Short mmCIF file of C-alpha atoms in Angstrom, two decimals:
data_model
loop_
_atom_site.label_atom_id
_atom_site.label_comp_id
_atom_site.label_asym_id
_atom_site.label_seq_id
_atom_site.Cartn_x
_atom_site.Cartn_y
_atom_site.Cartn_z
CA MET A 1471 59.12 125.77 59.49
CA ILE A 1472 61.64 128.05 60.31
CA PHE A 1473 64.95 127.87 58.87
CA LEU A 1474 68.02 129.62 60.09
CA LYS A 1475 70.61 130.54 57.71
CA LEU A 1476 73.94 130.63 59.59
CA VAL A 1477 76.62 133.29 58.06
CA ALA A 1478 80.21 132.79 58.78
CA GLN A 1479 81.38 136.22 59.93
CA PRO A 1480 84.06 137.68 58.22
CA PHE A 1481 87.46 138.11 60.06
CA ASN A 1482 87.83 141.78 61.42
CA PRO A 1483 91.41 142.54 62.90
CA ILE A 1484 89.85 145.55 64.72
CA ASN A 1485 87.47 143.01 66.68
CA GLN A 1486 90.46 140.85 67.66
CA PHE A 1487 92.19 143.62 69.53
CA SER A 1488 89.56 145.60 70.79
CA MET A 1489 89.06 143.46 73.91
CA PRO A 1490 92.42 144.05 75.16
CA ARG A 1491 92.31 147.83 74.63
CA ALA A 1492 88.82 147.61 76.27
CA MET A 1493 90.72 146.10 79.47
CA LEU A 1494 93.34 148.74 79.44
CA ASP A 1495 90.95 151.53 79.51
CA TYR A 1496 88.48 149.87 82.10
CA THR A 1497 91.73 149.50 84.24
CA LYS A 1498 92.62 153.26 83.83
CA THR A 1499 89.25 154.28 84.86
CA VAL A 1500 89.22 152.07 87.97
CA LEU A 1501 92.67 153.50 88.93
CA GLN A 1502 91.39 156.78 88.54
CA LYS A 1503 88.23 156.16 90.59
CA VAL A 1504 90.07 154.68 93.47
CA SER A 1505 93.26 157.15 93.60
CA PHE A 1506 91.86 158.71 96.52
CA ASP A 1507 93.09 155.78 98.72
CA ALA A 1508 96.76 154.63 98.27
CA LYS A 1509 96.01 151.07 99.63
CA LEU A 1510 93.00 150.58 97.38
CA PHE A 1511 94.95 151.84 94.30
CA ALA A 1512 97.87 149.81 94.92
CA LYS A 1513 95.57 146.38 94.94
CA GLU A 1514 93.78 147.67 91.90
CA LEU A 1515 97.20 148.00 90.36
CA LYS A 1516 98.33 144.68 91.41
CA LYS A 1517 95.09 142.98 90.00
CA ALA A 1518 95.79 144.67 86.63
CA VAL A 1519 99.28 144.05 86.20
CA SER A 1520 98.20 140.38 86.69
CA ARG A 1521 95.66 140.52 83.96
CA LEU A 1522 97.02 142.63 81.18
CA LEU A 1523 99.27 141.77 78.31
CA PRO A 1524 102.89 142.90 78.44
CA SER A 1525 102.60 145.58 76.15
CA GLU A 1526 99.57 146.85 77.99
CA ILE A 1527 101.51 146.97 80.94
CA GLU A 1528 104.09 148.82 79.23
CA GLU A 1529 101.24 151.48 78.45
CA LEU A 1530 99.71 151.43 81.64
CA LYS A 1531 103.51 152.32 83.01
CA ILE A 1532 103.66 155.40 80.94
CA TRP A 1533 100.20 156.44 81.94
CA LEU A 1534 100.64 155.79 85.41
CA GLU A 1535 103.90 158.00 85.60
CA TYR A 1536 101.85 161.07 84.42
CA PHE A 1537 98.84 160.40 86.38
CA ILE A 1538 100.64 160.09 89.78
CA LEU A 1539 102.99 163.23 89.23
CA ASP A 1540 100.71 165.34 91.13
CA LYS A 1541 99.72 162.60 93.87
CA PRO A 1542 102.77 161.87 95.89
CA GLU A 1543 100.80 159.35 98.08
CA LEU A 1544 100.73 157.18 94.87
CA HIS A 1545 104.21 157.51 94.16
CA PRO A 1546 105.37 154.26 96.05
CA THR A 1547 102.74 152.34 93.83
CA LEU A 1548 104.99 152.87 90.71
CA LEU A 1549 107.20 150.29 92.30
CA LEU A 1550 104.48 147.28 91.89
CA ILE A 1551 104.51 147.96 87.93
CA LYS A 1552 108.25 148.35 87.64
CA ALA A 1553 109.06 145.07 89.39
#
């Protein structure tokens, strides 16, 4: 007979916050990859805004302002995140 010992996992505050951070990092990666197409970029940005936490949206906004500096075709998408 095999007995399984269940051990309670200790609380790890780092794991609690790693998932949202992973989502923000994933969002940035996706946006970088679709930045060649303004419509696709806007679509992905809308999805990101609907899924991220308010604090992550603020961080994304800062990143986005720097990312699109040299991409004038993406400047209108900044309005999507400021709304």
